[in-house]
Amino acid sequence: MRNIPMKSPNVIRSFALVLAIAAAPFSVQVAHAHAALQQSTPAANAVVASPEAIDLVFNETLLPRASRLTLLMMHGSSTMPIEGFTTEIVNDGKTLRAKLPRPLAAGVYTVEYRAVGGDNHPMTGNFSFTVR
């Protein structure tokens, strides 16, 4: 059996450090790969007067053609879609805004959204708020 010389611990550590540095940009990219909701106005579970707009702020620039939101009013055990609002992307492409044409009636509303960032991966979610 041949004797295989052992590499010095410093050589192994140096090699591991080079690999870690080379892989770092990829791990950061993976950690922030998808659009994520940062905040909303109205906020989730808030009780508010009727808003003029609904703003969803994301952590990255959205693709306008693929990002959207739906607004539903809870009516007993069913939901009723709210129509007639327009959406736009503002705030350097990070905010999806629904401009409401008229005040919302008192009740509970659910916002469902689909946001697509630079990686083209759709992220969906929802939250509710109450209009008094």
Coordinates of C-alpha atoms in Angstrom, one line a residue:
M1 CA 0.0 0.0 0.0
R2 CA 1.3 3.4 -0.9
N3 CA 1.7 6.2 1.5
I4 CA -0.2 9.2 0.4
P5 CA 1.1 12.4 1.7
M6 CA -1.4 14.4 3.9
K7 CA -2.1 17.9 2.8
S8 CA -1.2 20.5 5.4
P9 CA -4.2 21.9 7.4
N10 CA -3.4 25.4 6.0
V11 CA -3.7 24.2 2.4
I12 CA -7.0 22.6 3.2
R13 CA -8.3 25.7 5.0
S14 CA -7.2 27.9 2.1
F15 CA -8.9 25.7 -0.4
A16 CA -12.1 25.8 1.7
L17 CA -12.0 29.5 2.0
V18 CA -11.6 30.0 -1.8
L19 CA -14.6 27.7 -2.4
A20 CA -16.7 29.7 0.2
I21 CA -15.8 33.0 -1.4
A22 CA -16.6 31.7 -4.9
A23 CA -20.0 30.3 -3.8
A24 CA -21.0 33.4 -1.8
P25 CA -22.7 35.4 -4.7
F26 CA -24.8 32.3 -5.5
S27 CA -26.0 31.8 -2.0
V28 CA -27.0 35.5 -1.7
Q29 CA -28.8 35.3 -5.1
V30 CA -30.8 32.2 -3.9
A31 CA -31.7 33.8 -0.6
H32 CA -33.3 36.8 -2.5
A33 CA -34.5 35.0 -5.6
H34 CA -38.3 35.6 -5.2
A35 CA -40.4 38.7 -4.9
A36 CA -41.7 38.9 -1.3
L37 CA -44.3 41.2 0.2
Q38 CA -42.6 43.7 2.6
Q39 CA -45.7 45.8 3.6
S40 CA -49.2 46.7 2.5
T41 CA -51.5 49.6 2.8
P42 CA -54.0 48.9 4.3
A43 CA -52.0 46.5 6.5
A44 CA -53.1 42.9 7.0
N45 CA -55.9 42.7 9.6
A46 CA -56.2 46.5 9.8
V47 CA -59.5 48.3 10.4
V48 CA -59.6 51.4 8.2
A49 CA -61.7 54.0 6.5
S50 CA -62.2 53.2 2.8
P51 CA -58.8 53.6 1.1
E52 CA -58.3 55.4 -2.2
A53 CA -55.7 52.8 -3.2
I54 CA -54.2 49.5 -2.1
D55 CA -50.4 49.4 -2.2
L56 CA -48.4 46.2 -2.0
V57 CA -44.6 46.9 -1.5
F58 CA -42.2 44.1 -2.5
N59 CA -38.5 43.5 -1.9
E60 CA -37.6 43.7 -5.6
T61 CA -38.8 45.1 -9.0
L62 CA -41.9 43.4 -10.3
L63 CA -42.7 42.3 -13.9
P64 CA -45.8 44.4 -14.7
R65 CA -47.2 41.9 -17.3
A66 CA -47.2 39.0 -14.7
S67 CA -48.0 40.7 -11.4
R68 CA -51.6 41.4 -10.3
L69 CA -54.1 41.6 -7.5
T70 CA -57.7 40.6 -6.9
L71 CA -59.9 42.3 -4.3
L72 CA -62.8 40.3 -2.8
M73 CA -65.5 41.4 -0.3
M74 CA -66.6 38.8 2.2
H75 CA -70.4 38.4 2.0
G76 CA -71.5 35.9 4.6
S77 CA -69.8 32.6 3.8
S78 CA -69.1 33.6 0.2
T79 CA -67.0 36.3 -1.6
M80 CA -67.9 38.9 -4.1
P81 CA -65.1 40.2 -6.5
I82 CA -64.6 43.9 -6.6
E83 CA -64.2 45.1 -10.1
G84 CA -63.5 48.4 -11.9
F85 CA -60.2 49.3 -10.3
T86 CA -57.0 49.9 -12.2
T87 CA -53.5 48.6 -11.3
E88 CA -50.1 50.1 -11.9
I89 CA -46.5 49.5 -10.8
V90 CA -44.9 52.4 -9.0
N91 CA -42.0 53.2 -6.6
D92 CA -39.2 52.1 -9.0
G93 CA -41.2 49.0 -9.9
K94 CA -41.5 47.6 -6.3
T95 CA -45.1 48.6 -5.5
L96 CA -48.2 47.1 -7.0
R97 CA -51.0 49.7 -6.7
A98 CA -54.7 49.2 -7.1
K99 CA -56.5 52.6 -7.6
L100 CA -60.1 52.3 -6.5
P101 CA -62.7 54.3 -8.5
R102 CA -65.1 54.7 -5.5
P103 CA -65.1 54.2 -1.8
L104 CA -65.4 50.6 -0.5
A105 CA -68.5 49.7 1.5
A106 CA -68.1 48.7 5.1
G107 CA -67.0 45.1 5.4
V108 CA -64.2 42.6 5.3
Y109 CA -62.0 42.5 2.2
T110 CA -59.4 40.0 1.0
V111 CA -56.5 40.9 -1.2
E112 CA -55.1 38.1 -3.3
Y113 CA -51.9 38.8 -5.2
R114 CA -49.5 37.3 -7.6
A115 CA -46.0 39.0 -7.8
V116 CA -43.3 38.0 -10.3
G117 CA -39.8 39.4 -9.9
G118 CA -36.7 39.2 -12.1
D119 CA -36.4 35.4 -11.7
N120 CA -39.8 35.0 -13.4
H121 CA -41.0 32.9 -10.4
P122 CA -44.6 33.8 -9.3
M123 CA -45.2 34.3 -5.6
T124 CA -48.8 34.3 -4.4
G125 CA -50.4 35.3 -1.1
N126 CA -53.3 37.0 0.5
F127 CA -54.4 39.1 3.5
S128 CA -57.6 40.7 4.8
F129 CA -58.5 44.1 6.1
T130 CA -61.8 45.6 7.3
V131 CA -63.4 48.9 6.2
R132 CA -65.5 50.5 8.9

